[in-house]
JSON list of C-alpha atoms in Angstrom, two decimals:
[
{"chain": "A", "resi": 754, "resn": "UNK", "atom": "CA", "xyz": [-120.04, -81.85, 29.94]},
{"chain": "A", "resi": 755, "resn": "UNK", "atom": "CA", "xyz": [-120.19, -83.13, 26.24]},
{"chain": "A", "resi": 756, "resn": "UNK", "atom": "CA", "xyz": [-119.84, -87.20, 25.80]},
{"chain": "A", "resi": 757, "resn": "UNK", "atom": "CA", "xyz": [-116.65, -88.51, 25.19]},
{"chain": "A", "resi": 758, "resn": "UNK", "atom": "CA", "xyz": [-115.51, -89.80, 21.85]},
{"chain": "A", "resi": 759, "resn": "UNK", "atom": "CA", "xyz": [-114.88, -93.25, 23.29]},
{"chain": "A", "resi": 760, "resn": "UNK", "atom": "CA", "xyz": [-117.43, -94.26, 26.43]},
{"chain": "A", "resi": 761, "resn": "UNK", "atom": "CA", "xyz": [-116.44, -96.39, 28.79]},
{"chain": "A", "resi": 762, "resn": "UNK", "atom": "CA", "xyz": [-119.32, -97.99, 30.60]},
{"chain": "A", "resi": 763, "resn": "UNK", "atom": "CA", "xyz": [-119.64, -97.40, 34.72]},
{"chain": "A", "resi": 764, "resn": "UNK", "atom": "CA", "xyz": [-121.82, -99.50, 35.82]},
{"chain": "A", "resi": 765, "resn": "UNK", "atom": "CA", "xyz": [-119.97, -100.32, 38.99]},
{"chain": "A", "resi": 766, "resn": "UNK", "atom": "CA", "xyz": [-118.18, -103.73, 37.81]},
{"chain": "A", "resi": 767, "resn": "UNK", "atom": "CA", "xyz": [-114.61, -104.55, 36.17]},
{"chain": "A", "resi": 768, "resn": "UNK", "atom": "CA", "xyz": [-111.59, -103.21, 35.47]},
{"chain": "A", "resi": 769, "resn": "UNK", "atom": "CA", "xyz": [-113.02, -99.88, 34.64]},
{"chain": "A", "resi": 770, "resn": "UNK", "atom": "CA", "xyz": [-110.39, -97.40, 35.39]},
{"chain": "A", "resi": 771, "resn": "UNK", "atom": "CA", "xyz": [-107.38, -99.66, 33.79]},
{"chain": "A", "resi": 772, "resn": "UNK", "atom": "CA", "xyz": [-109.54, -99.84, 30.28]},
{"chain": "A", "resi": 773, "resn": "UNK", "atom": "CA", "xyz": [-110.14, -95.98, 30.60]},
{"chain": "A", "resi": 774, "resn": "UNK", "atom": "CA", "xyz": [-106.36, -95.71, 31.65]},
{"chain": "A", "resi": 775, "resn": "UNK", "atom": "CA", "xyz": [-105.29, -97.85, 28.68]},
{"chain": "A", "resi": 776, "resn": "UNK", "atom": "CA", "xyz": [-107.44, -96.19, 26.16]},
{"chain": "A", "resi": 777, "resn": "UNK", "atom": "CA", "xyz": [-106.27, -92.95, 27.20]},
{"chain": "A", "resi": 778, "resn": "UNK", "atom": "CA", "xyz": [-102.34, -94.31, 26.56]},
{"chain": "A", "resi": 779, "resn": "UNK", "atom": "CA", "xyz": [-103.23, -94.61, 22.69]},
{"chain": "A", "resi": 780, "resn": "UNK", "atom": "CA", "xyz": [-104.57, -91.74, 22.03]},
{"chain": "A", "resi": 781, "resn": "UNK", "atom": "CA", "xyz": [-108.31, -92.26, 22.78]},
{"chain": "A", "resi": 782, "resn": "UNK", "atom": "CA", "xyz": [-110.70, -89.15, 24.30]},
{"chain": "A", "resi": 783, "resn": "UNK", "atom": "CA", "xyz": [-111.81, -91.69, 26.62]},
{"chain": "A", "resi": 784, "resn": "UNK", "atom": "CA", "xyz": [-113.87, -91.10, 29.72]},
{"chain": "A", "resi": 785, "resn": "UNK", "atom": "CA", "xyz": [-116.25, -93.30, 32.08]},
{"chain": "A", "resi": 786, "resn": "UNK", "atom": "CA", "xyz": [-119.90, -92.52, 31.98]},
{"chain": "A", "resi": 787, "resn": "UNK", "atom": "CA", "xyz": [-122.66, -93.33, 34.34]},
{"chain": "A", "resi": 788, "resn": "UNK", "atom": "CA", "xyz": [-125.79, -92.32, 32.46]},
{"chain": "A", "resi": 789, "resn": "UNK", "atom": "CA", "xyz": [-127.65, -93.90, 29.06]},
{"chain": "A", "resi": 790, "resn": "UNK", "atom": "CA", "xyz": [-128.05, -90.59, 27.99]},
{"chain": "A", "resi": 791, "resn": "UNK", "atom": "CA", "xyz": [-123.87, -90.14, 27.49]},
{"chain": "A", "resi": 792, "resn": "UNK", "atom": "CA", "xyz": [-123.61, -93.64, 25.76]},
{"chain": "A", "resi": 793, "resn": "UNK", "atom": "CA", "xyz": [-126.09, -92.08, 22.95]},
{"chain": "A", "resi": 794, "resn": "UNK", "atom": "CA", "xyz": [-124.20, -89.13, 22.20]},
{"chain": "A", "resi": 795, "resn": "UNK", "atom": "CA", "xyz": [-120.37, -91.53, 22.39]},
{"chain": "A", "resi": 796, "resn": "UNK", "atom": "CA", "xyz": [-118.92, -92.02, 19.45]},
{"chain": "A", "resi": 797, "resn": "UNK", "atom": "CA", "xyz": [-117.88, -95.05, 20.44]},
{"chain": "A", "resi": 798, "resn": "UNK", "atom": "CA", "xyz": [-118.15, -97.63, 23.22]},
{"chain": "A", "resi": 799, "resn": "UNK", "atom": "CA", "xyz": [-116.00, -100.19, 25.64]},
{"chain": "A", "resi": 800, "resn": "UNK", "atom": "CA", "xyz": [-117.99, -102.89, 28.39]},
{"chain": "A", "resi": 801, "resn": "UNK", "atom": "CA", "xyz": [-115.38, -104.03, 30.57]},
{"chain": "A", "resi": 802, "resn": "UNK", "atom": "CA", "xyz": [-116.81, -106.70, 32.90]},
{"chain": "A", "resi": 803, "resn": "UNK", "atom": "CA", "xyz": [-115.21, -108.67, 35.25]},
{"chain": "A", "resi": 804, "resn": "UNK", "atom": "CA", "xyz": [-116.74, -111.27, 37.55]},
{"chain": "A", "resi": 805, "resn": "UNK", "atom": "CA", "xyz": [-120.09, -113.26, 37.16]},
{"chain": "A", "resi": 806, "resn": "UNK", "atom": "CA", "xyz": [-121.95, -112.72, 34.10]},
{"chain": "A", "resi": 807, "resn": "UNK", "atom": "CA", "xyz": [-125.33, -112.97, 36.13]},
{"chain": "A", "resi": 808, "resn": "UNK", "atom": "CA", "xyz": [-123.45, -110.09, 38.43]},
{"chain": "A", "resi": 809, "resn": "UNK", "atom": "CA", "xyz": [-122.64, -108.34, 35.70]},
{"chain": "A", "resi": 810, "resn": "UNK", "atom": "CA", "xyz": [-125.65, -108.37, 33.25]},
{"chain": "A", "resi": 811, "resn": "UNK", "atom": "CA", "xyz": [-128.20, -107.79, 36.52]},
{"chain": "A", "resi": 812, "resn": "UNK", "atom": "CA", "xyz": [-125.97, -103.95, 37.30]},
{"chain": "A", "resi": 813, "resn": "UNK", "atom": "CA", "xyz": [-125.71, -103.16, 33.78]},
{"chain": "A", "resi": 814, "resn": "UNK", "atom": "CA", "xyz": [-130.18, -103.02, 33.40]},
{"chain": "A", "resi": 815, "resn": "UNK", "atom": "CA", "xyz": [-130.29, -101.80, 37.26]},
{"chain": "A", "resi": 816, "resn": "UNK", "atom": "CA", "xyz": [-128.40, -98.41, 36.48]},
{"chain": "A", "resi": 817, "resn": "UNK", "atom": "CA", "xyz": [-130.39, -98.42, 33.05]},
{"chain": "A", "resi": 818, "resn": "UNK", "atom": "CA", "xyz": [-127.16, -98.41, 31.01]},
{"chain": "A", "resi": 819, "resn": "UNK", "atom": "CA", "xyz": [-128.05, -101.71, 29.02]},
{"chain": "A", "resi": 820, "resn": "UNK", "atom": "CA", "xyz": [-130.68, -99.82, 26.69]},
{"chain": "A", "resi": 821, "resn": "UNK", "atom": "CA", "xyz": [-127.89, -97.32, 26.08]},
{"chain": "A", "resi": 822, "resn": "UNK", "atom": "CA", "xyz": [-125.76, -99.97, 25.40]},
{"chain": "A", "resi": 823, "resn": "UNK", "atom": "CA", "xyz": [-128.19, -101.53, 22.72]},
{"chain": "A", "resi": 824, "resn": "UNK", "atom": "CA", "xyz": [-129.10, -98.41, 21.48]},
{"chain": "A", "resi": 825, "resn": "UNK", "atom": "CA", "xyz": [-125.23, -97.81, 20.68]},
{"chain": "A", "resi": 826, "resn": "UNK", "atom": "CA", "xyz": [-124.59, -101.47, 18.66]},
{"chain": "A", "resi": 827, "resn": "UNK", "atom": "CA", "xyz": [-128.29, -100.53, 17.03]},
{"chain": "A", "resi": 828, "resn": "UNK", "atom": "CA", "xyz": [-127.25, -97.24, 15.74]},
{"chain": "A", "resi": 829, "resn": "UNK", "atom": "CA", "xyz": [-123.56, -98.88, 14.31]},
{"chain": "A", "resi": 830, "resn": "UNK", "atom": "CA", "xyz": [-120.98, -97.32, 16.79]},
{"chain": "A", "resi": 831, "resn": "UNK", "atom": "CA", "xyz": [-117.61, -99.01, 17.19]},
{"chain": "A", "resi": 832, "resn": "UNK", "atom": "CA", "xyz": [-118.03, -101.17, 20.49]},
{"chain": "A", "resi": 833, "resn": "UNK", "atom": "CA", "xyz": [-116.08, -103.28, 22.25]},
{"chain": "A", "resi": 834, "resn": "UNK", "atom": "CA", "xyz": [-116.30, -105.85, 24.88]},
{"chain": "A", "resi": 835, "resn": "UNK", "atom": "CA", "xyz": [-113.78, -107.00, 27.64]},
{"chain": "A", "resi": 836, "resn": "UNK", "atom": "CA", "xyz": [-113.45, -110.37, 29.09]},
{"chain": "A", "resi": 837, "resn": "UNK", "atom": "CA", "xyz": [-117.35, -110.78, 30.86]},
{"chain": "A", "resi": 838, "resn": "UNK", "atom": "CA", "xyz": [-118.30, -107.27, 28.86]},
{"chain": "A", "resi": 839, "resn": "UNK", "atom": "CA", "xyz": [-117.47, -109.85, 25.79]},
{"chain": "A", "resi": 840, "resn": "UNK", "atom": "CA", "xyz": [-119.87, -112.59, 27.16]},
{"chain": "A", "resi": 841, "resn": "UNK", "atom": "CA", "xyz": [-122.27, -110.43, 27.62]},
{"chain": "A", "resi": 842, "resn": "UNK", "atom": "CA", "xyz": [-123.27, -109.71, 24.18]},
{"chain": "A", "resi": 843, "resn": "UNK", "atom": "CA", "xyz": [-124.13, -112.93, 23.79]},
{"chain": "A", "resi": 844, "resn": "UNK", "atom": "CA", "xyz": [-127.66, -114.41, 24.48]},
{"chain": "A", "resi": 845, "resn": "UNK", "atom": "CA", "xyz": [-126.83, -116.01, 28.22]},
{"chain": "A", "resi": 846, "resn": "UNK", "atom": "CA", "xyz": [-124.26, -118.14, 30.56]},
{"chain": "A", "resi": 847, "resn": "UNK", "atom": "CA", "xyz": [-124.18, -121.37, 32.23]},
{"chain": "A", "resi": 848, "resn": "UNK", "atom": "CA", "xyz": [-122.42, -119.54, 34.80]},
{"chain": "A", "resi": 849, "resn": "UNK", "atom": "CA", "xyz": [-125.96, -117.45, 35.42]},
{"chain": "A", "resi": 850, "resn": "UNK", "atom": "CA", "xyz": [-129.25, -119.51, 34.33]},
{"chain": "A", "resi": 851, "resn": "UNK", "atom": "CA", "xyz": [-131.92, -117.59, 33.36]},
{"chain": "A", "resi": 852, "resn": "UNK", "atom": "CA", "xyz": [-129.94, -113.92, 32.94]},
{"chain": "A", "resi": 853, "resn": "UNK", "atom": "CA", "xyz": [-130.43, -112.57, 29.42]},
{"chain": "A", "resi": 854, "resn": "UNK", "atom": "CA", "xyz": [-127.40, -111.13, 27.77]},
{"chain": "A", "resi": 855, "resn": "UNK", "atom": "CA", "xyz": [-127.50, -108.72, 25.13]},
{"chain": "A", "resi": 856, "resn": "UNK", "atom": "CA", "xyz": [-128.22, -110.98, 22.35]},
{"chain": "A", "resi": 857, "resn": "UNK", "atom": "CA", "xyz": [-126.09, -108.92, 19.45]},
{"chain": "A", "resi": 858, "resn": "UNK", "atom": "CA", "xyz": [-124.00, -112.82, 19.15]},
{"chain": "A", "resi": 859, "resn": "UNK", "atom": "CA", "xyz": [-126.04, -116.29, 19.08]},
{"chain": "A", "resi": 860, "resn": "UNK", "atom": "CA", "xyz": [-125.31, -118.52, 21.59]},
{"chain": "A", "resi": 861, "resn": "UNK", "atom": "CA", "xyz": [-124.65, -119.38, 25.04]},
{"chain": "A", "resi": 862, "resn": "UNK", "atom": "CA", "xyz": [-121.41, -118.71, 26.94]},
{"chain": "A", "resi": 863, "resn": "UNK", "atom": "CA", "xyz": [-120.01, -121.79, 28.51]},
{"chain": "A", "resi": 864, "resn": "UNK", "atom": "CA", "xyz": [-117.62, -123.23, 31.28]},
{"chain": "A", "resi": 865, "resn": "UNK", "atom": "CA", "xyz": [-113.80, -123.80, 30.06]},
{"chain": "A", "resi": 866, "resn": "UNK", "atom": "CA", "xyz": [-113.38, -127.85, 29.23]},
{"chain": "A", "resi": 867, "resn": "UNK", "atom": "CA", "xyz": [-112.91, -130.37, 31.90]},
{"chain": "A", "resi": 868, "resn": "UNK", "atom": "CA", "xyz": [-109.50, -131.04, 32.96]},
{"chain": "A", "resi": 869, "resn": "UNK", "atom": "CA", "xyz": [-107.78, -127.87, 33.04]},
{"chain": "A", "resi": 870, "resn": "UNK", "atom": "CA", "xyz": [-107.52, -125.33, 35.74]},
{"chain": "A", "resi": 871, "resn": "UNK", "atom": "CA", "xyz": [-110.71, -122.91, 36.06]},
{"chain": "A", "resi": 872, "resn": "UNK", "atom": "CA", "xyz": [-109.94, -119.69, 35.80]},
{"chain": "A", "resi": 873, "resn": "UNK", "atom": "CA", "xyz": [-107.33, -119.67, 33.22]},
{"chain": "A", "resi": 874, "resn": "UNK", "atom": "CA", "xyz": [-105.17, -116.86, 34.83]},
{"chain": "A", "resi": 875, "resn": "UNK", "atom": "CA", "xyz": [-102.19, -116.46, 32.69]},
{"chain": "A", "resi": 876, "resn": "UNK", "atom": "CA", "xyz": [-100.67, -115.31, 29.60]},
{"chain": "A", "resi": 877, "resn": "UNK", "atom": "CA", "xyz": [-101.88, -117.25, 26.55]},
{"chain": "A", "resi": 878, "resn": "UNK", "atom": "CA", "xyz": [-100.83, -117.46, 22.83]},
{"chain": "A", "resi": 879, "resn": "UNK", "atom": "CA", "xyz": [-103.39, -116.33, 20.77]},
{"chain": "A", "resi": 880, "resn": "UNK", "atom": "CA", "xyz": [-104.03, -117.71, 17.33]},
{"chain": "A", "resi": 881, "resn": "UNK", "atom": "CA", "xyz": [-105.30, -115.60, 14.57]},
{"chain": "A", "resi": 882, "resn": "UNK", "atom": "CA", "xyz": [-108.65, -116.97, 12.72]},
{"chain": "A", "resi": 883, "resn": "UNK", "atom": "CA", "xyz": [-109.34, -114.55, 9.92]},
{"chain": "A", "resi": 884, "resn": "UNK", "atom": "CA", "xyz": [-107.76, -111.37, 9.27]},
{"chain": "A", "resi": 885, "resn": "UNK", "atom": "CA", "xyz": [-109.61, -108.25, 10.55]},
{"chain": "A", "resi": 886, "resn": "UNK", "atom": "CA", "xyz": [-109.08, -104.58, 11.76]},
{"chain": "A", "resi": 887, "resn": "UNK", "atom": "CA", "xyz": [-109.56, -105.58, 15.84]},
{"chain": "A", "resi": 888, "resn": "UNK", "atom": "CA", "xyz": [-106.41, -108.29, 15.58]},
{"chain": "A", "resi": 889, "resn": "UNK", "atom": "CA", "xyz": [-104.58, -105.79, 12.79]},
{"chain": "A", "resi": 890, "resn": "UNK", "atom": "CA", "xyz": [-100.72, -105.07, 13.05]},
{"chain": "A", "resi": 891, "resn": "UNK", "atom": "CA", "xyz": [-100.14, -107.83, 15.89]},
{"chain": "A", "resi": 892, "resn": "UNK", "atom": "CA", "xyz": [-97.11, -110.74, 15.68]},
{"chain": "A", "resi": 893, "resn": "UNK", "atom": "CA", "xyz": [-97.33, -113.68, 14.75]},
{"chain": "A", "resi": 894, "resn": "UNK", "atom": "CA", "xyz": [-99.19, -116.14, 17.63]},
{"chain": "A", "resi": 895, "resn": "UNK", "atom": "CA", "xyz": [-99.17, -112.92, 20.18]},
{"chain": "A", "resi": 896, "resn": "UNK", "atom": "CA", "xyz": [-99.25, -113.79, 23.90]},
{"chain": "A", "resi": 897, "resn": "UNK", "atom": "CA", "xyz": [-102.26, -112.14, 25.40]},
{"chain": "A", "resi": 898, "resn": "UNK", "atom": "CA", "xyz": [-103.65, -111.81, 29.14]},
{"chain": "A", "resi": 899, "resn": "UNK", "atom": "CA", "xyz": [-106.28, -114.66, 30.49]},
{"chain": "A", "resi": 900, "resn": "UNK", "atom": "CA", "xyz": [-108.44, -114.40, 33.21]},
{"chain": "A", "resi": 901, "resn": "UNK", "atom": "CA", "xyz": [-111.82, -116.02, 32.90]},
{"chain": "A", "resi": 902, "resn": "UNK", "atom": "CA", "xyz": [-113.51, -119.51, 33.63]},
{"chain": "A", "resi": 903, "resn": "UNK", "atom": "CA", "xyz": [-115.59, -119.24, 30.76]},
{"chain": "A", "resi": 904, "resn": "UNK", "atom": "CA", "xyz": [-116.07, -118.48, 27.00]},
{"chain": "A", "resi": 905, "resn": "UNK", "atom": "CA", "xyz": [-117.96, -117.49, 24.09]},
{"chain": "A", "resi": 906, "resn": "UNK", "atom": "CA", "xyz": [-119.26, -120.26, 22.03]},
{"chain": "A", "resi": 907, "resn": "UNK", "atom": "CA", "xyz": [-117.83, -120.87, 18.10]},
{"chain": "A", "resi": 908, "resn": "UNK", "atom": "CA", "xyz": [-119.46, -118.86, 15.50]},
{"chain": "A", "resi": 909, "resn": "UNK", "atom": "CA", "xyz": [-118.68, -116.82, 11.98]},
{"chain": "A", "resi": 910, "resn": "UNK", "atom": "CA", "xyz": [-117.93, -113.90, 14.37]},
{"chain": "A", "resi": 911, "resn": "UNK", "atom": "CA", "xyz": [-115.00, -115.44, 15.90]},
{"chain": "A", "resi": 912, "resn": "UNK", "atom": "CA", "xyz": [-111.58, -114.11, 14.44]},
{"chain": "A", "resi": 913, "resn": "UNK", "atom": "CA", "xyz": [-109.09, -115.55, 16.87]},
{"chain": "A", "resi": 914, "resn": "UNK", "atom": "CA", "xyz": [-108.60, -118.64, 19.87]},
{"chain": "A", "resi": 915, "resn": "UNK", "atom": "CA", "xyz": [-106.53, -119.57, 22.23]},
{"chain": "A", "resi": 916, "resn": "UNK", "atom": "CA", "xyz": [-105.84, -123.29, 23.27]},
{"chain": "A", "resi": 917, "resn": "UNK", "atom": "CA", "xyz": [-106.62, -124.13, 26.77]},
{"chain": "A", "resi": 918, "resn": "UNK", "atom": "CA", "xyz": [-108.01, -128.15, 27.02]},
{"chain": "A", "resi": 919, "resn": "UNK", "atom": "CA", "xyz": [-109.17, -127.81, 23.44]},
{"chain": "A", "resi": 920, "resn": "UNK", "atom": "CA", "xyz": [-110.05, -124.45, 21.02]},
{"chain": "A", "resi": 921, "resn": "UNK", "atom": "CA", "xyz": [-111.05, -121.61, 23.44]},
{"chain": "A", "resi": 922, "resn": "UNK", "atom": "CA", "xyz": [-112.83, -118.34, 21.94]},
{"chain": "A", "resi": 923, "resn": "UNK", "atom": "CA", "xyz": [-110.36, -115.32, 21.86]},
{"chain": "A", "resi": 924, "resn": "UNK", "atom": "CA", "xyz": [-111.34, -112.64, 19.92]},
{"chain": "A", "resi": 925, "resn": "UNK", "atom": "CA", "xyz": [-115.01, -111.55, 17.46]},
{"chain": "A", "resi": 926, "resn": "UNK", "atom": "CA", "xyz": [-115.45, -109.20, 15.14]},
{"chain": "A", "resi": 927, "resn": "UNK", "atom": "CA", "xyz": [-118.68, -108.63, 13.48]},
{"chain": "A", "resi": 928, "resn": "UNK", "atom": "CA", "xyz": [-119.52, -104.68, 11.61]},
{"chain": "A", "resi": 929, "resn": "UNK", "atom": "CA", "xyz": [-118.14, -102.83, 14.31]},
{"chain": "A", "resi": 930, "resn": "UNK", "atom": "CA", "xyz": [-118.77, -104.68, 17.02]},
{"chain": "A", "resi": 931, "resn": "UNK", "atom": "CA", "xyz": [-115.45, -106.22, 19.11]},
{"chain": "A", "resi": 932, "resn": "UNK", "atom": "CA", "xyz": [-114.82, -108.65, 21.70]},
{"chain": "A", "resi": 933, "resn": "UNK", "atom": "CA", "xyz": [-111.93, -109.96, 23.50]},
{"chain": "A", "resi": 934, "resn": "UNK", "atom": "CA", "xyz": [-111.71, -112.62, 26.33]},
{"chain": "A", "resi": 935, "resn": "UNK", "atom": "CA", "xyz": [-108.48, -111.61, 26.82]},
{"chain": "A", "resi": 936, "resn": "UNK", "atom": "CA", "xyz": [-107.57, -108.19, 28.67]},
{"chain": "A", "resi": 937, "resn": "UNK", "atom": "CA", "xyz": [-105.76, -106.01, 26.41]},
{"chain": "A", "resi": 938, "resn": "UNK", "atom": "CA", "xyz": [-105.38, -103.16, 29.01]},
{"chain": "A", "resi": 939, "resn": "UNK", "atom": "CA", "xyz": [-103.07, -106.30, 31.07]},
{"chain": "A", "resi": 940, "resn": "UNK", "atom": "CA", "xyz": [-101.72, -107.69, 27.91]},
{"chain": "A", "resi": 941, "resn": "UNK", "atom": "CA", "xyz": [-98.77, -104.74, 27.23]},
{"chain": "A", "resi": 942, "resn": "UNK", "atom": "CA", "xyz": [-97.69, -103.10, 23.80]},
{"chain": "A", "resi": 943, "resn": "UNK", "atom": "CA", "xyz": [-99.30, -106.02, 22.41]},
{"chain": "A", "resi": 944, "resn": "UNK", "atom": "CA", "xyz": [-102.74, -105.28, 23.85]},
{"chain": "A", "resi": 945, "resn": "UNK", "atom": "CA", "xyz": [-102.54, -101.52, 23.65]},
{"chain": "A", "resi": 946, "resn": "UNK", "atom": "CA", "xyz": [-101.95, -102.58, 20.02]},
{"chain": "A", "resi": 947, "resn": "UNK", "atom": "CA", "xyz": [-105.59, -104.03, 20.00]},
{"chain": "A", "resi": 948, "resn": "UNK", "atom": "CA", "xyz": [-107.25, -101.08, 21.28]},
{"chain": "A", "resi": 949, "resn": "UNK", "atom": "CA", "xyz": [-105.33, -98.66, 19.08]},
{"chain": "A", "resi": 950, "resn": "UNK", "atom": "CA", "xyz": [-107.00, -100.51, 16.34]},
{"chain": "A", "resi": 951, "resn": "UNK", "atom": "CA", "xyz": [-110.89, -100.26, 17.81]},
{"chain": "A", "resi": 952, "resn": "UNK", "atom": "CA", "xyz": [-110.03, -96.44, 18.58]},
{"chain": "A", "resi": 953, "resn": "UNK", "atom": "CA", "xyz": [-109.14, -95.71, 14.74]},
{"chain": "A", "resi": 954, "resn": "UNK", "atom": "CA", "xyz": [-112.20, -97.39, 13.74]},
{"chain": "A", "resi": 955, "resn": "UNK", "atom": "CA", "xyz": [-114.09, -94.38, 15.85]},
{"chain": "A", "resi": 956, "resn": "UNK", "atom": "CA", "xyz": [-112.66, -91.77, 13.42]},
{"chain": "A", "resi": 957, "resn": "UNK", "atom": "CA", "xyz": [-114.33, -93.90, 10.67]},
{"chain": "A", "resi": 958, "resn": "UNK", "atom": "CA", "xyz": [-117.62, -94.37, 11.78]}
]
């Protein structure tokens, strides 16, 4: 069976039928693969993750799918990453000493501030950094879907926040490759929005 236009990563962690579910709602050829092989031939590619990042990033090399997944950002294909899928393209975690991420974003993920409730479970207004095709068509301050206890650190590649105990990392966009801490495939027309804007970057690339 040929690849799917969009590739949804199965490497046994997250929310992986809801993202295929959701991408499949806007229009998306959208299918879960399994092998490293069917991420090279995608057009284009989504890492949900949910959980521990140390969890996460440990399954992703065991099944072999985090070369494929490299290979994929290398090569320029549209890619996007979901809540701990997000995380993981940066370098590590606190949450997991020691456990390499992908390293396509400097920087270390880190635990949400002191003094607020950890995880942030709950719908959160997002606010817009820089304009950009992933955030494209949404309204003003949109209220997105939380569920994490921690975040990407600040950087050029960071197009929107949320505020939750001080500025909390949202959104990135850098050449094609996407990230959201929220959950768009939770977040409603809003968030089915956001991936109908990383699926019509796949016809462009």
């Amino acid at each position: 069976m040929p690849a799917p236009p969009v590739a949804v990563v199965d490497y046994g962690i997250g929310n992986l039928r809801s993202a295929e579910r959701a991408l499949l709602a806007v229009g998306a050829e959208a299918r879960l693969v399994t092998r490293p092989e069917e991420l090279r031939r995608a057009a284009a590619v989504v890492l949900p993750g949910v959980g521990a990042f140390g969890r996460c990033a440990e399954a992703l090399a065991s099944t072999g799918l985090a070369d494929g997944v490299r290979e994929a950002i290398e090569r320029g294909r549209p890619f996007l990453g979901i809540c701990v899928g997000f995380q993981l393209l940066y370098e590590a975690s606190e949450e997991s000493p020691g456990e390499a991420g992908l390293g396509r974003f400097p920087g270390t993920v880190r635990r949400l501030p002191e003094g607020v409730k950890r995880p942030q479970m709950q719908w959160n207004r997002l606010r817009i950094l820089r304009p950009g095709r992933l955030l494209a068509g949404l309204p003003e301050d949109p209220w997105l879907y939380f569920v994490h206890s921690f975040a990407p650190p600040p950087g050029p590649e960071v197009v929107a926040v949320c505020e939750y105990g001080g500025q909390v990392t949202a959104a990135a966009e850098d050449d094609g490759v996407l990230g959201t801490q929220f959950h768009p495939e939770k977040s409603g027309p809003v968030g089915l929005q956001v991936l109908r804007n990383f699926v019509a970057l796949v016809g462009e690339a």
